[in-house]
Amino acid sequence: VPVALRAGPPKAFELRAKERMPIEHDTRVVAKIFRHAARLLSVSLPDVYVQPRRPGRLMLANCIEKGRLAPAVIVGRDLMTGYRDTEIAASVGATLALLRPAYYLKLTLSTLDELEAALAASAQLVGRKLGRPELEPLTSAFVPEMQKRLTRPIAEALQATVQRLPDQFDLARWRNAVDAAAQRAGLLVCGELAAAARMVSSESTWLGGPRPIQRVQELITYSVSPSYFAARRHLNVTVG
């Protein structure tokens, strides 16, 4: 629900129909990479828009159409030149992994304050008090909009989830863990450590997040772990 509060129609993100890539059957390399990554990670293909003049590599457009979330990915000019196919695959894999419902909040709520307020609002809806008092104005803004969209099954699931939450939680750690999981997905999709490391090291970081060298080190550690090779086998990707 907090995701929907940050969503808008495609035109709010300056998306035009003519820029939409027919991702399901387009023969361009980037389209093939999207299809490969979606198949490997078992995620739905988002709408993909190509905007050669827009700065950036891959960006989220948190669209809502006919009352339903329809996240789209924008391919910007910075991904169109200077990158090998495996490097593009690493970026696409990491981005698609973040479109999973469990991780999507990291893309749409960019600050820890927003994440904490959304969590506090969710808890408040089922009668539990969480979050810092200074975030109450932001929390209060979330609550009524979330209440409108709360169905009985969602409320029951929410209550069960909130009951399991500790009194003290570390959202910075959660956000960093989500980022690491996405970068691991990128590595699994591209199959080349050097490509994944280059993309990770050249991305901008966020306040309180790991430095680029730390993110690369985490990826290197994962690339030689039993978990990595087990994931490759599970996905039927050849382990070289």
PDB file of C-alpha atoms in Angstrom:
ATOM      1  CA  VAL A   1       0.000   0.000   0.000  1.00  0.00           C
ATOM      2  CA  PRO A   2       2.744   2.577   0.717  1.00  0.00           C
ATOM      3  CA  VAL A   3       4.027   1.791  -2.770  1.00  0.00           C
ATOM      4  CA  ALA A   4       0.693   2.852  -4.287  1.00  0.00           C
ATOM      5  CA  LEU A   5       0.897   6.174  -2.463  1.00  0.00           C
ATOM      6  CA  ARG A   6       4.084   6.951  -4.382  1.00  0.00           C
ATOM      7  CA  ALA A   7       2.705   5.771  -7.737  1.00  0.00           C
ATOM      8  CA  GLY A   8       1.347   7.777 -10.646  1.00  0.00           C
ATOM      9  CA  PRO A   9       0.179   7.404 -14.240  1.00  0.00           C
ATOM     10  CA  PRO A  10       2.821   6.833 -16.936  1.00  0.00           C
ATOM     11  CA  LYS A  11       2.640  10.450 -18.037  1.00  0.00           C
ATOM     12  CA  ALA A  12       3.775  11.495 -14.554  1.00  0.00           C
ATOM     13  CA  PHE A  13       7.096   9.821 -15.376  1.00  0.00           C
ATOM     14  CA  GLU A  14       7.226  11.332 -18.877  1.00  0.00           C
ATOM     15  CA  LEU A  15       6.653   7.970 -20.534  1.00  0.00           C
ATOM     16  CA  ARG A  16       5.320   7.862 -24.083  1.00  0.00           C
ATOM     17  CA  ALA A  17       3.725   4.894 -25.805  1.00  0.00           C
ATOM     18  CA  LYS A  18       6.149   5.122 -28.731  1.00  0.00           C
ATOM     19  CA  GLU A  19       9.070   4.622 -26.315  1.00  0.00           C
ATOM     20  CA  ARG A  20       7.706   1.337 -24.982  1.00  0.00           C
ATOM     21  CA  MET A  21       9.764  -1.624 -26.117  1.00  0.00           C
ATOM     22  CA  PRO A  22       7.766  -4.684 -27.267  1.00  0.00           C
ATOM     23  CA  ILE A  23       9.751  -6.648 -24.749  1.00  0.00           C
ATOM     24  CA  GLU A  24       8.072 -10.010 -25.354  1.00  0.00           C
ATOM     25  CA  HIS A  25       9.309 -10.351 -28.936  1.00  0.00           C
ATOM     26  CA  ASP A  26      11.793  -7.546 -29.595  1.00  0.00           C
ATOM     27  CA  THR A  27      15.015  -8.813 -31.162  1.00  0.00           C
ATOM     28  CA  ARG A  28      17.336  -6.210 -29.643  1.00  0.00           C
ATOM     29  CA  VAL A  29      19.974  -7.466 -27.222  1.00  0.00           C
ATOM     30  CA  VAL A  30      18.576  -5.582 -24.251  1.00  0.00           C
ATOM     31  CA  ALA A  31      15.135  -7.143 -24.791  1.00  0.00           C
ATOM     32  CA  LYS A  32      16.666 -10.614 -24.926  1.00  0.00           C
ATOM     33  CA  ILE A  33      18.516  -9.865 -21.687  1.00  0.00           C
ATOM     34  CA  PHE A  34      15.297  -8.780 -19.975  1.00  0.00           C
ATOM     35  CA  ARG A  35      13.550 -11.978 -21.072  1.00  0.00           C
ATOM     36  CA  HIS A  36      16.463 -14.127 -19.917  1.00  0.00           C
ATOM     37  CA  ALA A  37      16.640 -12.409 -16.532  1.00  0.00           C
ATOM     38  CA  ALA A  38      12.888 -12.597 -15.942  1.00  0.00           C
ATOM     39  CA  ARG A  39      12.835 -16.280 -16.823  1.00  0.00           C
ATOM     40  CA  LEU A  40      15.821 -17.072 -14.614  1.00  0.00           C
ATOM     41  CA  LEU A  41      14.525 -15.129 -11.612  1.00  0.00           C
ATOM     42  CA  SER A  42      10.868 -16.152 -12.089  1.00  0.00           C
ATOM     43  CA  VAL A  43       9.597 -12.584 -12.177  1.00  0.00           C
ATOM     44  CA  SER A  44       7.094 -10.968 -14.504  1.00  0.00           C
ATOM     45  CA  LEU A  45       8.405  -8.841 -17.314  1.00  0.00           C
ATOM     46  CA  PRO A  46       7.732  -5.165 -16.600  1.00  0.00           C
ATOM     47  CA  ASP A  47       6.959  -2.616 -19.248  1.00  0.00           C
ATOM     48  CA  VAL A  48      10.272  -1.303 -20.550  1.00  0.00           C
ATOM     49  CA  TYR A  49      10.709   2.162 -22.024  1.00  0.00           C
ATOM     50  CA  VAL A  50      13.808   3.263 -23.937  1.00  0.00           C
ATOM     51  CA  GLN A  51      14.709   6.940 -23.525  1.00  0.00           C
ATOM     52  CA  PRO A  52      18.060   7.667 -25.190  1.00  0.00           C
ATOM     53  CA  ARG A  53      18.118  11.260 -23.945  1.00  0.00           C
ATOM     54  CA  ARG A  54      17.349  10.516 -20.304  1.00  0.00           C
ATOM     55  CA  PRO A  55      20.412  10.384 -18.032  1.00  0.00           C
ATOM     56  CA  GLY A  56      20.888   7.233 -15.985  1.00  0.00           C
ATOM     57  CA  ARG A  57      21.092   3.507 -16.583  1.00  0.00           C
ATOM     58  CA  LEU A  58      17.976   1.693 -15.355  1.00  0.00           C
ATOM     59  CA  MET A  59      15.303   3.636 -13.486  1.00  0.00           C
ATOM     60  CA  LEU A  60      11.982   2.722 -11.932  1.00  0.00           C
ATOM     61  CA  ALA A  61       8.713   4.298 -12.990  1.00  0.00           C
ATOM     62  CA  ASN A  62       6.279   3.392 -10.205  1.00  0.00           C
ATOM     63  CA  CYS A  63       3.212   3.481 -12.425  1.00  0.00           C
ATOM     64  CA  ILE A  64      -0.373   2.782 -11.500  1.00  0.00           C
ATOM     65  CA  GLU A  65      -2.951   2.024 -14.176  1.00  0.00           C
ATOM     66  CA  LYS A  66      -6.642   1.277 -13.648  1.00  0.00           C
ATOM     67  CA  GLY A  67      -6.045   1.168  -9.912  1.00  0.00           C
ATOM     68  CA  ARG A  68      -3.304  -1.469 -10.121  1.00  0.00           C
ATOM     69  CA  LEU A  69       0.439  -1.124  -9.779  1.00  0.00           C
ATOM     70  CA  ALA A  70       2.242  -1.556 -13.090  1.00  0.00           C
ATOM     71  CA  PRO A  71       5.945  -0.882 -12.423  1.00  0.00           C
ATOM     72  CA  ALA A  72       7.944   0.028 -15.492  1.00  0.00           C
ATOM     73  CA  VAL A  73      11.675   0.199 -16.130  1.00  0.00           C
ATOM     74  CA  ILE A  74      13.281   3.028 -18.058  1.00  0.00           C
ATOM     75  CA  VAL A  75      16.437   2.284 -20.040  1.00  0.00           C
ATOM     76  CA  GLY A  76      18.419   5.507 -20.002  1.00  0.00           C
ATOM     77  CA  ARG A  77      21.203   6.747 -22.225  1.00  0.00           C
ATOM     78  CA  ASP A  78      23.995   5.683 -19.846  1.00  0.00           C
ATOM     79  CA  LEU A  79      23.246   1.983 -20.383  1.00  0.00           C
ATOM     80  CA  MET A  80      23.231   2.229 -24.148  1.00  0.00           C
ATOM     81  CA  THR A  81      26.922   2.805 -24.774  1.00  0.00           C
ATOM     82  CA  GLY A  82      30.107   1.462 -23.286  1.00  0.00           C
ATOM     83  CA  TYR A  83      28.768  -1.672 -21.637  1.00  0.00           C
ATOM     84  CA  ARG A  84      29.156  -5.302 -22.614  1.00  0.00           C
ATOM     85  CA  ASP A  85      26.153  -7.638 -22.742  1.00  0.00           C
ATOM     86  CA  THR A  86      27.154  -9.315 -19.477  1.00  0.00           C
ATOM     87  CA  GLU A  87      27.371  -5.956 -17.727  1.00  0.00           C
ATOM     88  CA  ILE A  88      23.913  -4.987 -18.956  1.00  0.00           C
ATOM     89  CA  ALA A  89      22.669  -8.383 -17.772  1.00  0.00           C
ATOM     90  CA  ALA A  90      24.042  -7.761 -14.280  1.00  0.00           C
ATOM     91  CA  SER A  91      22.210  -4.443 -14.062  1.00  0.00           C
ATOM     92  CA  VAL A  92      18.973  -5.846 -15.463  1.00  0.00           C
ATOM     93  CA  GLY A  93      19.090  -8.851 -13.120  1.00  0.00           C
ATOM     94  CA  ALA A  94      19.598  -6.670 -10.056  1.00  0.00           C
ATOM     95  CA  THR A  95      16.769  -4.344 -11.088  1.00  0.00           C
ATOM     96  CA  LEU A  96      14.285  -7.139 -11.782  1.00  0.00           C
ATOM     97  CA  ALA A  97      15.097  -8.746  -8.444  1.00  0.00           C
ATOM     98  CA  LEU A  98      14.051  -5.506  -6.724  1.00  0.00           C
ATOM     99  CA  LEU A  99      10.658  -5.677  -8.426  1.00  0.00           C
ATOM    100  CA  ARG A 100       9.759  -8.654  -6.255  1.00  0.00           C
ATOM    101  CA  PRO A 101       7.041  -7.648  -3.751  1.00  0.00           C
ATOM    102  CA  ALA A 102       9.285  -8.374  -0.757  1.00  0.00           C
ATOM    103  CA  TYR A 103      11.946  -5.977  -2.046  1.00  0.00           C
ATOM    104  CA  TYR A 104       9.933  -3.372  -3.908  1.00  0.00           C
ATOM    105  CA  LEU A 105       9.770  -0.958  -0.970  1.00  0.00           C
ATOM    106  CA  LYS A 106      13.498  -0.342  -1.328  1.00  0.00           C
ATOM    107  CA  LEU A 107      12.923   1.113  -4.781  1.00  0.00           C
ATOM    108  CA  THR A 108       9.865   3.189  -3.983  1.00  0.00           C
ATOM    109  CA  LEU A 109      10.627   4.517  -0.488  1.00  0.00           C
ATOM    110  CA  SER A 110      14.079   5.971  -0.792  1.00  0.00           C
ATOM    111  CA  THR A 111      14.803   7.019   2.804  1.00  0.00           C
ATOM    112  CA  LEU A 112      14.958   5.154   6.084  1.00  0.00           C
ATOM    113  CA  ASP A 113      12.462   7.621   7.571  1.00  0.00           C
ATOM    114  CA  GLU A 114       9.915   6.713   4.898  1.00  0.00           C
ATOM    115  CA  LEU A 115      10.492   3.009   5.428  1.00  0.00           C
ATOM    116  CA  GLU A 116      10.105   3.341   9.184  1.00  0.00           C
ATOM    117  CA  ALA A 117       6.978   5.466   8.842  1.00  0.00           C
ATOM    118  CA  ALA A 118       5.425   2.925   6.469  1.00  0.00           C
ATOM    119  CA  LEU A 119       6.212   0.129   8.909  1.00  0.00           C
ATOM    120  CA  ALA A 120       4.825   2.139  11.832  1.00  0.00           C
ATOM    121  CA  ALA A 121       1.647   2.884   9.878  1.00  0.00           C
ATOM    122  CA  SER A 122       1.196  -0.789   9.067  1.00  0.00           C
ATOM    123  CA  ALA A 123       1.580  -1.673  12.728  1.00  0.00           C
ATOM    124  CA  GLN A 124      -0.834   1.067  13.792  1.00  0.00           C
ATOM    125  CA  LEU A 125      -3.518  -0.355  11.525  1.00  0.00           C
ATOM    126  CA  VAL A 126      -3.542  -3.565  13.557  1.00  0.00           C
ATOM    127  CA  GLY A 127      -3.203  -1.924  16.955  1.00  0.00           C
ATOM    128  CA  ARG A 128       0.531  -1.933  17.634  1.00  0.00           C
ATOM    129  CA  LYS A 129       2.707   1.079  18.332  1.00  0.00           C
ATOM    130  CA  LEU A 130       6.044   1.173  16.523  1.00  0.00           C
ATOM    131  CA  GLY A 131       8.407   3.838  15.236  1.00  0.00           C
ATOM    132  CA  ARG A 132       9.981   7.007  16.508  1.00  0.00           C
ATOM    133  CA  PRO A 133       7.676   9.791  17.766  1.00  0.00           C
ATOM    134  CA  GLU A 134       9.294  12.356  15.476  1.00  0.00           C
ATOM    135  CA  LEU A 135       8.040  10.403  12.459  1.00  0.00           C
ATOM    136  CA  GLU A 136       4.408  10.648  13.570  1.00  0.00           C
ATOM    137  CA  PRO A 137       3.437  13.276  10.918  1.00  0.00           C
ATOM    138  CA  LEU A 138       4.719  11.026   8.127  1.00  0.00           C
ATOM    139  CA  THR A 139       3.167   7.948   9.723  1.00  0.00           C
ATOM    140  CA  SER A 140      -0.165   9.728  10.069  1.00  0.00           C
ATOM    141  CA  ALA A 141      -0.083  10.598   6.373  1.00  0.00           C
ATOM    142  CA  PHE A 142       0.274   6.910   5.474  1.00  0.00           C
ATOM    143  CA  VAL A 143      -2.419   5.510   7.779  1.00  0.00           C
ATOM    144  CA  PRO A 144      -5.670   6.789   6.208  1.00  0.00           C
ATOM    145  CA  GLU A 145      -4.563   5.959   2.678  1.00  0.00           C
ATOM    146  CA  MET A 146      -3.497   2.484   3.743  1.00  0.00           C
ATOM    147  CA  GLN A 147      -6.780   2.016   5.599  1.00  0.00           C
ATOM    148  CA  LYS A 148      -8.716   2.634   2.383  1.00  0.00           C
ATOM    149  CA  ARG A 149      -6.934  -0.221   0.656  1.00  0.00           C
ATOM    150  CA  LEU A 150      -6.993  -2.710   3.535  1.00  0.00           C
ATOM    151  CA  THR A 151      -9.053  -5.828   2.837  1.00  0.00           C
ATOM    152  CA  ARG A 152      -9.855  -8.478   5.416  1.00  0.00           C
ATOM    153  CA  PRO A 153      -7.328 -11.059   4.079  1.00  0.00           C
ATOM    154  CA  ILE A 154      -4.601  -8.402   3.918  1.00  0.00           C
ATOM    155  CA  ALA A 155      -5.435  -7.220   7.440  1.00  0.00           C
ATOM    156  CA  GLU A 156      -5.183 -10.756   8.793  1.00  0.00           C
ATOM    157  CA  ALA A 157      -1.845 -11.333   7.086  1.00  0.00           C
ATOM    158  CA  LEU A 158      -0.616  -7.935   8.254  1.00  0.00           C
ATOM    159  CA  GLN A 159      -1.546  -8.634  11.853  1.00  0.00           C
ATOM    160  CA  ALA A 160       0.307 -11.943  11.827  1.00  0.00           C
ATOM    161  CA  THR A 161       3.380 -10.248  10.351  1.00  0.00           C
ATOM    162  CA  VAL A 162       3.341  -7.303  12.746  1.00  0.00           C
ATOM    163  CA  GLN A 163       3.065  -9.608  15.750  1.00  0.00           C
ATOM    164  CA  ARG A 164       6.383 -11.179  14.779  1.00  0.00           C
ATOM    165  CA  LEU A 165       8.226  -7.867  14.597  1.00  0.00           C
ATOM    166  CA  PRO A 166      10.690  -7.036  17.385  1.00  0.00           C
ATOM    167  CA  ASP A 167      10.327  -3.803  19.323  1.00  0.00           C
ATOM    168  CA  GLN A 168      13.646  -2.636  17.897  1.00  0.00           C
ATOM    169  CA  PHE A 169      14.335  -3.131  14.206  1.00  0.00           C
ATOM    170  CA  ASP A 170      17.194  -2.227  11.917  1.00  0.00           C
ATOM    171  CA  LEU A 171      15.860  -1.011   8.593  1.00  0.00           C
ATOM    172  CA  ALA A 172      19.297   0.102   7.429  1.00  0.00           C
ATOM    173  CA  ARG A 173      20.491  -3.476   7.762  1.00  0.00           C
ATOM    174  CA  TRP A 174      17.375  -4.712   5.933  1.00  0.00           C
ATOM    175  CA  ARG A 175      17.938  -2.242   3.105  1.00  0.00           C
ATOM    176  CA  ASN A 176      21.577  -3.253   2.760  1.00  0.00           C
ATOM    177  CA  ALA A 177      20.595  -6.927   2.759  1.00  0.00           C
ATOM    178  CA  VAL A 178      18.036  -6.316   0.010  1.00  0.00           C
ATOM    179  CA  ASP A 179      20.692  -4.548  -2.031  1.00  0.00           C
ATOM    180  CA  ALA A 180      23.096  -7.457  -1.574  1.00  0.00           C
ATOM    181  CA  ALA A 181      20.401  -9.923  -2.631  1.00  0.00           C
ATOM    182  CA  ALA A 182      19.695  -7.891  -5.772  1.00  0.00           C
ATOM    183  CA  GLN A 183      23.381  -7.716  -6.699  1.00  0.00           C
ATOM    184  CA  ARG A 184      23.668 -11.468  -6.188  1.00  0.00           C
ATOM    185  CA  ALA A 185      20.742 -11.909  -8.559  1.00  0.00           C
ATOM    186  CA  GLY A 186      22.584  -9.741 -11.073  1.00  0.00           C
ATOM    187  CA  LEU A 187      25.617 -11.995 -10.790  1.00  0.00           C
ATOM    188  CA  LEU A 188      23.486 -15.098 -11.287  1.00  0.00           C
ATOM    189  CA  VAL A 189      21.926 -13.598 -14.398  1.00  0.00           C
ATOM    190  CA  CYS A 190      25.142 -12.410 -16.023  1.00  0.00           C
ATOM    191  CA  GLY A 191      27.390 -15.251 -14.838  1.00  0.00           C
ATOM    192  CA  GLU A 192      30.504 -13.082 -14.783  1.00  0.00           C
ATOM    193  CA  LEU A 193      31.959 -11.622 -11.598  1.00  0.00           C
ATOM    194  CA  ALA A 194      33.948  -8.901 -13.369  1.00  0.00           C
ATOM    195  CA  ALA A 195      30.825  -7.625 -15.122  1.00  0.00           C
ATOM    196  CA  ALA A 196      28.729  -7.593 -11.956  1.00  0.00           C
ATOM    197  CA  ALA A 197      31.520  -5.939  -9.982  1.00  0.00           C
ATOM    198  CA  ARG A 198      31.953  -3.176 -12.559  1.00  0.00           C
ATOM    199  CA  MET A 199      28.262  -2.307 -12.436  1.00  0.00           C
ATOM    200  CA  VAL A 200      28.150  -2.370  -8.635  1.00  0.00           C
ATOM    201  CA  SER A 201      31.282  -0.259  -8.238  1.00  0.00           C
ATOM    202  CA  SER A 202      30.031   2.449 -10.585  1.00  0.00           C
ATOM    203  CA  GLU A 203      26.575   2.864  -9.034  1.00  0.00           C
ATOM    204  CA  SER A 204      25.759   5.737  -6.748  1.00  0.00           C
ATOM    205  CA  THR A 205      25.350   4.870  -3.080  1.00  0.00           C
ATOM    206  CA  TRP A 206      22.855   6.078  -0.516  1.00  0.00           C
ATOM    207  CA  LEU A 207      23.271   7.708   2.870  1.00  0.00           C
ATOM    208  CA  GLY A 208      24.230   5.096   5.430  1.00  0.00           C
ATOM    209  CA  GLY A 209      24.752   2.411   2.818  1.00  0.00           C
ATOM    210  CA  PRO A 210      27.896   0.388   2.128  1.00  0.00           C
ATOM    211  CA  ARG A 211      30.669   1.945   0.066  1.00  0.00           C
ATOM    212  CA  PRO A 212      31.191   0.656  -3.488  1.00  0.00           C
ATOM    213  CA  ILE A 213      34.265  -1.333  -2.432  1.00  0.00           C
ATOM    214  CA  GLN A 214      32.246  -3.007   0.325  1.00  0.00           C
ATOM    215  CA  ARG A 215      29.515  -3.968  -2.117  1.00  0.00           C
ATOM    216  CA  VAL A 216      32.082  -5.458  -4.479  1.00  0.00           C
ATOM    217  CA  GLN A 217      33.742  -7.359  -1.632  1.00  0.00           C
ATOM    218  CA  GLU A 218      30.385  -8.819  -0.624  1.00  0.00           C
ATOM    219  CA  LEU A 219      29.806  -9.935  -4.203  1.00  0.00           C
ATOM    220  CA  ILE A 220      33.259 -11.551  -4.404  1.00  0.00           C
ATOM    221  CA  THR A 221      32.639 -13.428  -1.169  1.00  0.00           C
ATOM    222  CA  TYR A 222      29.317 -14.690  -2.489  1.00  0.00           C
ATOM    223  CA  SER A 223      30.830 -15.737  -5.830  1.00  0.00           C
ATOM    224  CA  VAL A 224      33.021 -18.371  -4.151  1.00  0.00           C
ATOM    225  CA  SER A 225      30.464 -19.550  -1.598  1.00  0.00           C
ATOM    226  CA  PRO A 226      28.585 -22.854  -1.608  1.00  0.00           C
ATOM    227  CA  SER A 227      25.345 -20.839  -1.737  1.00  0.00           C
ATOM    228  CA  TYR A 228      26.312 -19.341  -5.089  1.00  0.00           C
ATOM    229  CA  PHE A 229      27.068 -22.696  -6.697  1.00  0.00           C
ATOM    230  CA  ALA A 230      23.919 -24.196  -5.170  1.00  0.00           C
ATOM    231  CA  ALA A 231      21.859 -21.358  -6.647  1.00  0.00           C
ATOM    232  CA  ARG A 232      23.453 -21.900 -10.057  1.00  0.00           C
ATOM    233  CA  ARG A 233      22.600 -25.590  -9.922  1.00  0.00           C
ATOM    234  CA  HIS A 234      19.062 -24.854  -8.775  1.00  0.00           C
ATOM    235  CA  LEU A 235      18.569 -22.474 -11.696  1.00  0.00           C
ATOM    236  CA  ASN A 236      20.122 -24.969 -14.118  1.00  0.00           C
ATOM    237  CA  VAL A 237      22.870 -22.540 -14.993  1.00  0.00           C
ATOM    238  CA  THR A 238      26.163 -24.147 -15.893  1.00  0.00           C
ATOM    239  CA  VAL A 239      28.784 -23.751 -13.198  1.00  0.00           C
ATOM    240  CA  GLY A 240      32.043 -23.041 -14.981  1.00  0.00           C
TER     241      GLY A 240
END
